[in-house]
Short mmCIF file of C-alpha atoms in Angstrom, two decimals:
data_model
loop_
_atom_site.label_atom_id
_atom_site.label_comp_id
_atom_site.label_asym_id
_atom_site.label_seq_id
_atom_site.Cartn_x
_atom_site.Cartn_y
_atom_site.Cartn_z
CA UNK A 1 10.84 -20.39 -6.01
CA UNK A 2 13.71 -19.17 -7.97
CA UNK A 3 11.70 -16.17 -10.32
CA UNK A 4 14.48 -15.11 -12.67
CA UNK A 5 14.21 -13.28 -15.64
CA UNK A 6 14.56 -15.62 -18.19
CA UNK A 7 11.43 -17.84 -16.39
CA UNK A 8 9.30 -14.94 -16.20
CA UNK A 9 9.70 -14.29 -19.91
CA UNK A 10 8.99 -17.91 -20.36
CA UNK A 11 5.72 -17.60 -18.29
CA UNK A 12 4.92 -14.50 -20.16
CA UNK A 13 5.27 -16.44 -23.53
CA UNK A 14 3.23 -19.57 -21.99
CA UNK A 15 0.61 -16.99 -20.98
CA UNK A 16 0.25 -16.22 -24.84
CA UNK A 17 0.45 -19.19 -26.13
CA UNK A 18 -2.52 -20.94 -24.06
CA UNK A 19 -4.89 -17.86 -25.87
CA UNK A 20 -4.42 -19.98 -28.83
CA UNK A 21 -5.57 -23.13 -26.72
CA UNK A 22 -8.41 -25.37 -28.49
CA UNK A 23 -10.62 -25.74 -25.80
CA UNK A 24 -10.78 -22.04 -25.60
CA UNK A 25 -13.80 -20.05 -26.67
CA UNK A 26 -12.26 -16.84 -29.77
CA UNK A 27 -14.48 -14.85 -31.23
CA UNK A 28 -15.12 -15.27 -34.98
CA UNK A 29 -14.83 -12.38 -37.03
CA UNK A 30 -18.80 -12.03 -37.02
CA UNK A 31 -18.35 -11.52 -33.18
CA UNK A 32 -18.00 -8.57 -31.20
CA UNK A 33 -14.68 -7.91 -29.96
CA UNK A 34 -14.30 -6.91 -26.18
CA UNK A 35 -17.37 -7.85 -23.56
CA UNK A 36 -20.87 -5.65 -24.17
CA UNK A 37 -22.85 -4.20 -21.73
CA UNK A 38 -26.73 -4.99 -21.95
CA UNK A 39 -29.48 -2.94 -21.03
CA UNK A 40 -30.96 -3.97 -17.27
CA UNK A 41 -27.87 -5.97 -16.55
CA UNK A 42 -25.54 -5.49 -13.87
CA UNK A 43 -22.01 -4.10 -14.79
CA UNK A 44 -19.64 -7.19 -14.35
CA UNK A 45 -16.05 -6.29 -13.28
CA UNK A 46 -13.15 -8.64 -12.61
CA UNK A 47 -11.26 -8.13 -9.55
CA UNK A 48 -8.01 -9.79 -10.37
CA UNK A 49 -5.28 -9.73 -7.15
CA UNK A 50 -4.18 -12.11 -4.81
CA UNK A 51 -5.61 -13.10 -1.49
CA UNK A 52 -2.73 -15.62 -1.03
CA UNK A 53 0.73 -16.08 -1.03
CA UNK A 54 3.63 -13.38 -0.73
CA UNK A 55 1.85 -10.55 -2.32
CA UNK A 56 -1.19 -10.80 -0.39
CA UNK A 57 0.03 -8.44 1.39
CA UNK A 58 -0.91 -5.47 -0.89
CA UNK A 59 -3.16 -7.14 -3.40
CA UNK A 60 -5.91 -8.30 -0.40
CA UNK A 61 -6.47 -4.56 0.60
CA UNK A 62 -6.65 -4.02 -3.27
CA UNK A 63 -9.52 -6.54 -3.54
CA UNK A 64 -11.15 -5.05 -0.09
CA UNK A 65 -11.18 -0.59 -1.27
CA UNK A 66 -12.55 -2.27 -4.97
CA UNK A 67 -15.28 -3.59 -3.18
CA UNK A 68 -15.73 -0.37 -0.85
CA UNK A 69 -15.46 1.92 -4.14
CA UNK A 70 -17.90 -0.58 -5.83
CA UNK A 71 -20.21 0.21 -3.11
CA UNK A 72 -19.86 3.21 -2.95
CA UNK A 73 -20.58 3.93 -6.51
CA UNK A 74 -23.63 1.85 -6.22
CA UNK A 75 -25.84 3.77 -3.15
CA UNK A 76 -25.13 6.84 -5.91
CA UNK A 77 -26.71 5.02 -8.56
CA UNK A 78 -24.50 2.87 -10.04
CA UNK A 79 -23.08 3.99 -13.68
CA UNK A 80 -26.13 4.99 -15.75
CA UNK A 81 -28.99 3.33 -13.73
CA UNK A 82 -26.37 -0.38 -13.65
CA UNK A 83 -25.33 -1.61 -10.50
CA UNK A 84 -21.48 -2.69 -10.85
CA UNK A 85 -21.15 -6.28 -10.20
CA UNK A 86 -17.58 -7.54 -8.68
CA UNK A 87 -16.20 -10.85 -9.88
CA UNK A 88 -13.96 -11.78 -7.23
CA UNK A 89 -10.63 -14.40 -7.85
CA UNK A 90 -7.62 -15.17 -6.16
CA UNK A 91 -4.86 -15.25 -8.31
CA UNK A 92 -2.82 -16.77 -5.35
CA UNK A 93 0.50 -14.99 -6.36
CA UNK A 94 1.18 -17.36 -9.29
CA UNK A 95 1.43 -15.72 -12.69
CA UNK A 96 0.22 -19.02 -14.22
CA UNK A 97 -2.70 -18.17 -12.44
CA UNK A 98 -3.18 -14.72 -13.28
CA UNK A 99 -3.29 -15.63 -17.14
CA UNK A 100 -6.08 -18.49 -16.27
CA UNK A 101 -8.56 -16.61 -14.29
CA UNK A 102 -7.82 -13.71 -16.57
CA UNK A 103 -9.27 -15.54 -19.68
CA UNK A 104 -11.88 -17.02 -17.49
CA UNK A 105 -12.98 -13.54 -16.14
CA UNK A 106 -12.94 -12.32 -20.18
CA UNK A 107 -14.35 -15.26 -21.91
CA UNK A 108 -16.37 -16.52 -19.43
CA UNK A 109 -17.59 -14.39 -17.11
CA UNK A 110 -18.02 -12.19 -19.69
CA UNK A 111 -16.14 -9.04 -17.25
CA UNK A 112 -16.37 -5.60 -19.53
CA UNK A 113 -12.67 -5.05 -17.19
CA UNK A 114 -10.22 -6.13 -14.92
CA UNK A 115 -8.52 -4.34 -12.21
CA UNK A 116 -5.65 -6.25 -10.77
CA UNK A 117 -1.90 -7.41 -10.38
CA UNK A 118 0.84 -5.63 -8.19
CA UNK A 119 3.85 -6.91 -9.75
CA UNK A 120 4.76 -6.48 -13.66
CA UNK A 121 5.82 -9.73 -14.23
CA UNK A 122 1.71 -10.39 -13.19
CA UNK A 123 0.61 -7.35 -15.64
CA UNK A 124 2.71 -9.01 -18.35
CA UNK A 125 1.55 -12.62 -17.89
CA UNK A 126 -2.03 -11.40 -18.43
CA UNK A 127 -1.73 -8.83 -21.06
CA UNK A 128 -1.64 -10.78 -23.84
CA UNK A 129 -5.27 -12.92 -23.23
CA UNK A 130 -6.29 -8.65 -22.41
CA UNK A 131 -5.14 -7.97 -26.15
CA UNK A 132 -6.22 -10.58 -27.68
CA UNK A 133 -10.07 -10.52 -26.85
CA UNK A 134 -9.34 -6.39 -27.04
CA UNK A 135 -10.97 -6.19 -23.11
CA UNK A 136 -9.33 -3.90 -20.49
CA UNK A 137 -7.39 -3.49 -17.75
CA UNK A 138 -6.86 -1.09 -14.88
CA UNK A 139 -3.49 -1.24 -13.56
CA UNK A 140 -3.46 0.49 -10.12
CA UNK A 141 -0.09 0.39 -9.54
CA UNK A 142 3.55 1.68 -9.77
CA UNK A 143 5.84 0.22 -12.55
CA UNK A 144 8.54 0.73 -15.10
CA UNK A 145 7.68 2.20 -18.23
CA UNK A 146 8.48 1.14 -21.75
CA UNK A 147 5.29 -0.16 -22.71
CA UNK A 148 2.57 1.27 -25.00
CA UNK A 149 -0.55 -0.88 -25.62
CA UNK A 150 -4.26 0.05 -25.96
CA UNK A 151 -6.02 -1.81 -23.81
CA UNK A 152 -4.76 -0.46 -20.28
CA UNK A 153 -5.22 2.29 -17.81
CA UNK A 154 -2.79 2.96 -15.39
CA UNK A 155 -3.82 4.58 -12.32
CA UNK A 156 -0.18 4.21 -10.16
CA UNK A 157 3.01 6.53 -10.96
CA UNK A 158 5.66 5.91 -13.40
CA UNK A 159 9.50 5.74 -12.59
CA UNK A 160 9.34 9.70 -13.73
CA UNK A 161 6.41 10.20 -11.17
CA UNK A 162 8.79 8.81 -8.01
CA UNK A 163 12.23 7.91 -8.14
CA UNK A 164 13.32 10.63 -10.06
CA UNK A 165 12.84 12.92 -7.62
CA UNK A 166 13.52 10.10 -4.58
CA UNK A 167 17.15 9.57 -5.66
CA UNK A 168 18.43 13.06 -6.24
CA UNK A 169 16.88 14.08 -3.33
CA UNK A 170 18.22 10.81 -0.53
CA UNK A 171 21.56 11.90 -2.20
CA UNK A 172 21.10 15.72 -1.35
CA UNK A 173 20.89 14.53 1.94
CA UNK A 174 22.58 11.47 2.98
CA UNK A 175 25.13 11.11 0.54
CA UNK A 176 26.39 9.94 -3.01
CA UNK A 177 26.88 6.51 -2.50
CA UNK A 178 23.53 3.83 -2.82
CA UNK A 179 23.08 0.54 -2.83
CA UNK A 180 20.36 -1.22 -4.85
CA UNK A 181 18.16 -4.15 -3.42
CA UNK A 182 15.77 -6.00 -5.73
CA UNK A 183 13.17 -8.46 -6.20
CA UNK A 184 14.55 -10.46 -9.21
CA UNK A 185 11.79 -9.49 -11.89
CA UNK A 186 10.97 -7.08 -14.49
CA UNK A 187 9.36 -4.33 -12.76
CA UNK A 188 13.04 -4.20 -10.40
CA UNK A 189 15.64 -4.08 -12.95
CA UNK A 190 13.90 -1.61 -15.42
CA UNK A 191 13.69 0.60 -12.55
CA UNK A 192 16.81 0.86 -11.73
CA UNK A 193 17.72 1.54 -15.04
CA UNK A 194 15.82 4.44 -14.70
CA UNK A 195 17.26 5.25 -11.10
CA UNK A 196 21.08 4.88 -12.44
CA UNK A 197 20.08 7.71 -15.05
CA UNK A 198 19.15 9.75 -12.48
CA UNK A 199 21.33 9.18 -10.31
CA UNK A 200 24.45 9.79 -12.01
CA UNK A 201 22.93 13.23 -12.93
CA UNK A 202 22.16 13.63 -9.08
CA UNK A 203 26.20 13.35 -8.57
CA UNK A 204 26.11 9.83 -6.94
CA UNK A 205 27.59 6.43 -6.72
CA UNK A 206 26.50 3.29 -7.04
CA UNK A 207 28.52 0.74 -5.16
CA UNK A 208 26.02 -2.84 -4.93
CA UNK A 209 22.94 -4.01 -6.48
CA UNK A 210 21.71 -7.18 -6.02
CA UNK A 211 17.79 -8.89 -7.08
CA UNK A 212 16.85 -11.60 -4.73
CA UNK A 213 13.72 -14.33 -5.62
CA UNK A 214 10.38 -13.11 -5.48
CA UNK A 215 8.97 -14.31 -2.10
CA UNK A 216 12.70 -14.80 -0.68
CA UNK A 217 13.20 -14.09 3.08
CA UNK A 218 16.84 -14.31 3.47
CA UNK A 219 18.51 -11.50 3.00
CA UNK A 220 22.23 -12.66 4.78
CA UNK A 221 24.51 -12.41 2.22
CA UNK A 222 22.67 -9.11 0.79
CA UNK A 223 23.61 -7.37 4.20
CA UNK A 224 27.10 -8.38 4.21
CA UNK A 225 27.73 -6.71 0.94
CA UNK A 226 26.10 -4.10 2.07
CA UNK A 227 28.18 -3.65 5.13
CA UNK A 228 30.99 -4.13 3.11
CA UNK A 229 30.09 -1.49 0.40
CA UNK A 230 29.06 1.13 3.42
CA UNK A 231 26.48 3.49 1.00
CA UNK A 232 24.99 6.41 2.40
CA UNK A 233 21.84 4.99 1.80
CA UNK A 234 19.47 2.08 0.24
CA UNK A 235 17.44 2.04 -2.67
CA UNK A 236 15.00 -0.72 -2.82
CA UNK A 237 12.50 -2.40 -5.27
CA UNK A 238 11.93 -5.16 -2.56
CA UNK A 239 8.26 -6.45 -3.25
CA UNK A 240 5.57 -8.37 -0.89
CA UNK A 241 6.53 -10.59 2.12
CA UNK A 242 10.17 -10.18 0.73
CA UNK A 243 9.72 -6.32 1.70
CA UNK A 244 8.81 -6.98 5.61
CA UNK A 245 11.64 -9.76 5.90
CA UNK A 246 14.11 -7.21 4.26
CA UNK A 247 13.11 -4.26 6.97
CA UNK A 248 12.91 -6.25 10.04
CA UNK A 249 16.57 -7.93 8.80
CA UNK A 250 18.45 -4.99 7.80
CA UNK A 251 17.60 -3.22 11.95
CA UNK A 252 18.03 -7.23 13.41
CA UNK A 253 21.87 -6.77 12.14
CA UNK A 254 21.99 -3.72 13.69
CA UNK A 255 22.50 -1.28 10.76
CA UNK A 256 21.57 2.16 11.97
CA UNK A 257 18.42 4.40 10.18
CA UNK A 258 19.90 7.28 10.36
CA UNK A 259 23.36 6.59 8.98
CA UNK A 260 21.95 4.70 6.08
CA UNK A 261 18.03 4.77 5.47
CA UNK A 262 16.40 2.70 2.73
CA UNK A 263 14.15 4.70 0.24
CA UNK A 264 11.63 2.51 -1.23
CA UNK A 265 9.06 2.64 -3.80
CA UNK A 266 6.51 0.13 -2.41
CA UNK A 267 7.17 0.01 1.94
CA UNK A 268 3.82 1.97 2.69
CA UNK A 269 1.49 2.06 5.52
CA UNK A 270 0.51 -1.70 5.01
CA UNK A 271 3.47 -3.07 5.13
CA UNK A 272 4.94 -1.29 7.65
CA UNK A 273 2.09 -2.38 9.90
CA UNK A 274 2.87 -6.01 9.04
CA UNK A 275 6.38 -5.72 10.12
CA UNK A 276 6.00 -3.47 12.76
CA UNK A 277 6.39 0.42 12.88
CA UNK A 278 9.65 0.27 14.64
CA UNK A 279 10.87 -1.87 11.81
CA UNK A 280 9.77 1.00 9.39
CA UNK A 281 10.35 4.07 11.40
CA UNK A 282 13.29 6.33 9.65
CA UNK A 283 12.71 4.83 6.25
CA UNK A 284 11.44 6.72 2.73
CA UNK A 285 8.85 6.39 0.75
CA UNK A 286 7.93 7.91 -2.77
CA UNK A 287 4.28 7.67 -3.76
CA UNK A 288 1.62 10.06 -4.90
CA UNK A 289 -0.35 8.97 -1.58
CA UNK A 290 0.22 8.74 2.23
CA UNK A 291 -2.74 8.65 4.86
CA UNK A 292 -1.62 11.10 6.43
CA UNK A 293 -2.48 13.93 3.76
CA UNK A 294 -4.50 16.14 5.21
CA UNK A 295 -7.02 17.17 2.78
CA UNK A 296 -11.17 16.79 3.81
CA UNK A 297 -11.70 14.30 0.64
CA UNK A 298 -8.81 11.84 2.24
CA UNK A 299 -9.93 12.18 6.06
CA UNK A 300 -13.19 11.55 5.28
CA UNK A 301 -11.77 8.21 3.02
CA UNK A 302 -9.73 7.03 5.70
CA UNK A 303 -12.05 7.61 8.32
CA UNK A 304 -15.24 5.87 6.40
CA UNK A 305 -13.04 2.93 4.82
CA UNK A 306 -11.47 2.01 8.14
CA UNK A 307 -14.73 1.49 9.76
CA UNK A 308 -16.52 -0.56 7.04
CA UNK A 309 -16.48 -3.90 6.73
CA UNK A 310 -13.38 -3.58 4.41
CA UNK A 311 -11.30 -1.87 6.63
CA UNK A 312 -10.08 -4.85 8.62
CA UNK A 313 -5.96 -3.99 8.26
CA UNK A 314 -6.09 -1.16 9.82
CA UNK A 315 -4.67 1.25 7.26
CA UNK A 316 -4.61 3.10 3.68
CA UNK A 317 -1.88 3.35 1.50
CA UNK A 318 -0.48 4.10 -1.61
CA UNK A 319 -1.55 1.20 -4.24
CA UNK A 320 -4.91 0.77 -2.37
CA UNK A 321 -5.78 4.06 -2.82
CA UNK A 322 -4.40 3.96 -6.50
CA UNK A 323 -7.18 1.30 -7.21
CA UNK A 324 -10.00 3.29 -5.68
CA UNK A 325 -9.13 6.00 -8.20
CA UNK A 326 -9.36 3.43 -10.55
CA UNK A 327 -12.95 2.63 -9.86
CA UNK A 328 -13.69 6.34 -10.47
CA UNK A 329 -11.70 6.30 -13.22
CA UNK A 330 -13.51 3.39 -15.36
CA UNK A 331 -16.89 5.04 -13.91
CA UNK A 332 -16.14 8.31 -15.61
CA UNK A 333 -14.87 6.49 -18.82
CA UNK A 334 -18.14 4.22 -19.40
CA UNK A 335 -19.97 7.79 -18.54
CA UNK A 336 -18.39 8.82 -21.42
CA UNK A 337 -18.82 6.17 -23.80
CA UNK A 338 -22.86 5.84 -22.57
CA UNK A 339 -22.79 10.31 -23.63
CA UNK A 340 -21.24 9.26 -27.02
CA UNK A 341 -23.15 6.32 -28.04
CA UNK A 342 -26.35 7.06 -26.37
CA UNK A 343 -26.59 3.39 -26.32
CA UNK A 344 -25.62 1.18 -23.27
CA UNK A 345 -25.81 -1.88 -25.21
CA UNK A 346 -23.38 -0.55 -27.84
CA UNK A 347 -20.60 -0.04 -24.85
CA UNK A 348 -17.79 -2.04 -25.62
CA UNK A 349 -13.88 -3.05 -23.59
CA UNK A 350 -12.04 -1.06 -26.09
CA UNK A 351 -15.05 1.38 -26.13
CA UNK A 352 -14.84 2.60 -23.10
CA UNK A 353 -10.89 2.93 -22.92
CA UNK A 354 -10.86 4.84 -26.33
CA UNK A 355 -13.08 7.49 -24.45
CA UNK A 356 -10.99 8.04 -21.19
CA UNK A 357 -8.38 9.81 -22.26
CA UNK A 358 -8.78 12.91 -20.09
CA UNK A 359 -10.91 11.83 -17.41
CA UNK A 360 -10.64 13.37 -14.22
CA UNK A 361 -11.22 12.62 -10.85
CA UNK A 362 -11.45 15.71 -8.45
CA UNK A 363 -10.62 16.41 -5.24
CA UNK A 364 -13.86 15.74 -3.98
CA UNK A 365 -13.58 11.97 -4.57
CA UNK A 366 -10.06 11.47 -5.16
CA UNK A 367 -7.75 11.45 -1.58
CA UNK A 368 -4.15 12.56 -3.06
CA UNK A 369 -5.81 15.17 -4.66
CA UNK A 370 -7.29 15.90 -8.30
CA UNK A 371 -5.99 13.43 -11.62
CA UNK A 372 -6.35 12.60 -14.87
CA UNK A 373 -5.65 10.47 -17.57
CA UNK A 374 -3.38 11.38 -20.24
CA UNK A 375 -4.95 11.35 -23.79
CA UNK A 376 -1.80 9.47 -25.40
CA UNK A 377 -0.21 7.21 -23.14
CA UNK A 378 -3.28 6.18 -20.91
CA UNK A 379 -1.28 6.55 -17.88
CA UNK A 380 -2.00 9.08 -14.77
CA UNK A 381 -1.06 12.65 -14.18
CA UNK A 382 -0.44 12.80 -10.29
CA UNK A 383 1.70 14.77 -7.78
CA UNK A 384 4.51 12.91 -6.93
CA UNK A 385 5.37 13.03 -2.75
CA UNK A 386 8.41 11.66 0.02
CA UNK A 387 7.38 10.39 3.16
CA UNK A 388 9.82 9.25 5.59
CA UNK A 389 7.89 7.02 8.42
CA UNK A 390 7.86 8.10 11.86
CA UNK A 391 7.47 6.15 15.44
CA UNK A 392 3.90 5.42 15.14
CA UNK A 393 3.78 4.05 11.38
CA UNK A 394 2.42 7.22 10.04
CA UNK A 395 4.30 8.99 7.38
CA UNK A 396 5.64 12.46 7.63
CA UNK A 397 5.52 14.66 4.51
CA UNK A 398 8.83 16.09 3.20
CA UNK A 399 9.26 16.79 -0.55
CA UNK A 400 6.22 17.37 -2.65
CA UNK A 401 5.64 18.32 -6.24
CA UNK A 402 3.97 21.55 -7.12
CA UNK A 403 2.73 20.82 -10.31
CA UNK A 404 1.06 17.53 -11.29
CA UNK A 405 4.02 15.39 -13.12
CA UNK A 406 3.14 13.59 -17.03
CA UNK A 407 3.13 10.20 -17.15
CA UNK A 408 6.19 9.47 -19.43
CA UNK A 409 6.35 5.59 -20.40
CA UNK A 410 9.83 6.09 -22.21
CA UNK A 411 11.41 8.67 -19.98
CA UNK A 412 14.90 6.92 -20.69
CA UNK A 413 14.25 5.99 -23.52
CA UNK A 414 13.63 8.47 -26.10
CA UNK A 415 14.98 7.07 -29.29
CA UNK A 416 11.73 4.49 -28.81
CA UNK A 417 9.24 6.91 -29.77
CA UNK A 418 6.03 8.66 -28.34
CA UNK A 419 3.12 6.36 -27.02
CA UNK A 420 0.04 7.34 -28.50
CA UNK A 421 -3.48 6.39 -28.31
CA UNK A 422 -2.97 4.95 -31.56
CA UNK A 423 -0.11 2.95 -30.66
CA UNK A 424 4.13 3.75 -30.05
CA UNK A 425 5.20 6.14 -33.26
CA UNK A 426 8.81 6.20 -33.49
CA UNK A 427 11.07 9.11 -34.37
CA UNK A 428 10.93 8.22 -38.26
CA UNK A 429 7.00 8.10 -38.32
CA UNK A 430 6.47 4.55 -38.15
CA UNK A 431 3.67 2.94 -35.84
CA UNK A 432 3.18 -0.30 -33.77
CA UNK A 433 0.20 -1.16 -31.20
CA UNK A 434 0.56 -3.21 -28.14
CA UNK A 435 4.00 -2.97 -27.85
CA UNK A 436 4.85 -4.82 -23.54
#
């Protein structure tokens, strides 16, 4: 399926419109906005990710470490005395979908949040029913920037948390000239906007880019303009089964790792199993997370997870262990909420975002190390890190950040404003919410 821009706005703007649906249940205005908690209830969650289809690949072991961390949280306690209850959907890597079982979660299940989607274009589809019934979502994922709404947490980096310090330094040491390689979606092309920035100031070239479909396996013709353009290196925003196609391609036609490497925002440990290590050996990767960190908090994670019943792919990686921080995350924010209200049944959606500004979770639970949530934007403060994979699938270590990094939604694009917790305020004072 052909998933161009212009039909992912579409299904962005169909996603919208069905909120408005008749047979829907809305909320009058005597009605609580945003699900409630009651006292002696379980917790109900959404887990919203896809068990099927071409981004299975990541989204499964999203839906498997929620679980674990659900767990987990649970023999402590719980949140407050609550067991957290998991209500589990595949979204089956259709963005229709995504906006369905996300107003089903919300209006029916009655979910106080929803932690899912890997791609923006999913995020997107979904926000809108998330705004309009003021619930909340925990993104636990990379992606782009340029949005500023009030009913997500972001747990993944930002394009100013990774490939601003991948592309200056693959063109310290390969070379100037890059080619970009694409998905053809949102979450792609904005960051590459940001990479271009960057990488003119980093002194380099860019001689290709081309966006291929969502869920595309052919990657011909891509190749041959690469082997035509002959950059020192790759830059890729290749998502899903499209990712594993793309690797295993680019060494079948005999291109060389060490001549011309691909540096990648999403080919972790997971995917490089699925195509097979010698596929991914050679290759970069910019995340705030690799397995191989050694830190006690992350080898006791990787060693517990891969022997429970959720550990059946054999690996951690960057966005799974994204979305176990995010369980810790929304733990300490209803903690929060629960200390200020003194009232479980007073807990609200919007509630418990409006208090998590700040939150931490230490190195003592967290495996990449201690982070927090910024009190404006929402988004993470992490450590960004390079890997470059080695023979056995494993990543190897080589740049890493010294300080933790500030989430900056607008990096590149200044003249929009600041995102606040109150919504984006642009330079002359003015202020809009929800703003994707």
């Amino acid at each position: 399926m052909d998933f161009t821009r212009r039909k992912l706005l579409k299904q962005s703007s169909l996603a919208a419109a069905a909120i408005a649906a008749p047979h829907l249940w809305l909320p009058t205005a005597r009605e609580a906005w945003g699900a409630t908690l009651k006292k002696g209830e379980p917790i109900k969650v959404g887990l919203l990710f896809s068990l099927t289809g071409q981004l299975a690949v990541p989204e499964e072991d999203s839906t498997l470490v929620m679980q674990y961390a659900i767990d987990e949280i649970n023999k402590n306690g719980g949140i407050a005395g609550h067991p957290i209850q998991p209500v589990i959907v595949d979204a089956k890597s259709d963005f229709n979908v995504y906006s369905e079982k996300a107003k089903e979660l919300i209006i029916r299940e009655k979910v106080i949040a929803l932690f899912g989607c890997y791609t923006s274009a999913s995020r997107k589809a979904i926000l809108p029913v998330v705004m309009s019934q003021n619930s909340l979502l925990y993104y636990p994922t990379c992606y782009e920037g340029a949005e500023c709404t009030q009913n997500t947490i972001c747990t993944g980096p930002l394009a100013n948390q990774h490939s601003k310090d991948l592309i200056p330094y693959m063109v310290k040491n390969f070379g100037k000239k890059v080619f970009f390689v694409g998905s053809n979606y949102v979450w792609p092309k904005e960051s590459n906007k940001n990479a271009k920035i960057w990488l003119q100031e980093a002194g380099g070239e860019l001689v290709g880019e081309e966006y291929i479909p969502l869920g595309s396996s052919e990657f011909g013709p891509v190749l041959g303009k690469i082997r035509d353009a002959k950059p020192n290196f790759i830059f890729s925003t290749v998502v899903g089964a499209s990712d594993i196609a793309f690797h295993k391609q680019f060494k079948q036609e005999g291109f060389k790792v060490d001549s011309m490497p691909i540096a990648s925002l999403t080919t972790g440990e997971i995917e490089t199993k699925a195509m097979g290590a010698e596929f991914g050996a050679g290759h970069f990767l910019s995340a705030p997370y690799f397995q191989s960190l050694e830190n006690p908090t992350n080898q006791k994670f990787v060693e517990n997870f891969l022997k429970s019943k959720y550990g059946k792919n054999g690996s951690t990686h960057y966005n799974m262990e994204e979305t176990y921080l995010s369980a810790y995350v929304f733990k300490a924010g209803l903690e929060a909420a629960i200390k200020k209200t003194g009232n479980v049944e007073e807990i609200t959606s919007r509630m418990i975002r409006d208090v998590s500004g700040g939150v931490r979770v230490e190195d003592d639970i967290s495996p990449e190390g201690l982070i927090w949530i910024d009190g404006d934007n929402f988004n993470s403060w992490l450590k960004p890190k390079i890997g470059q994979c080695q023979a056995d699938g494993s990543f190897k270590i080589v740049s890493e950040s010294k300080e933790h990094v500030a989430p900056d939604p607008y990096s590149i694009y200044p003249n929009a404003g600041k995102c606040t917790a109150a919504g984006l305020v642009a330079p002359d004072g003015k202020s809009r919410k929800n703003v994707i």
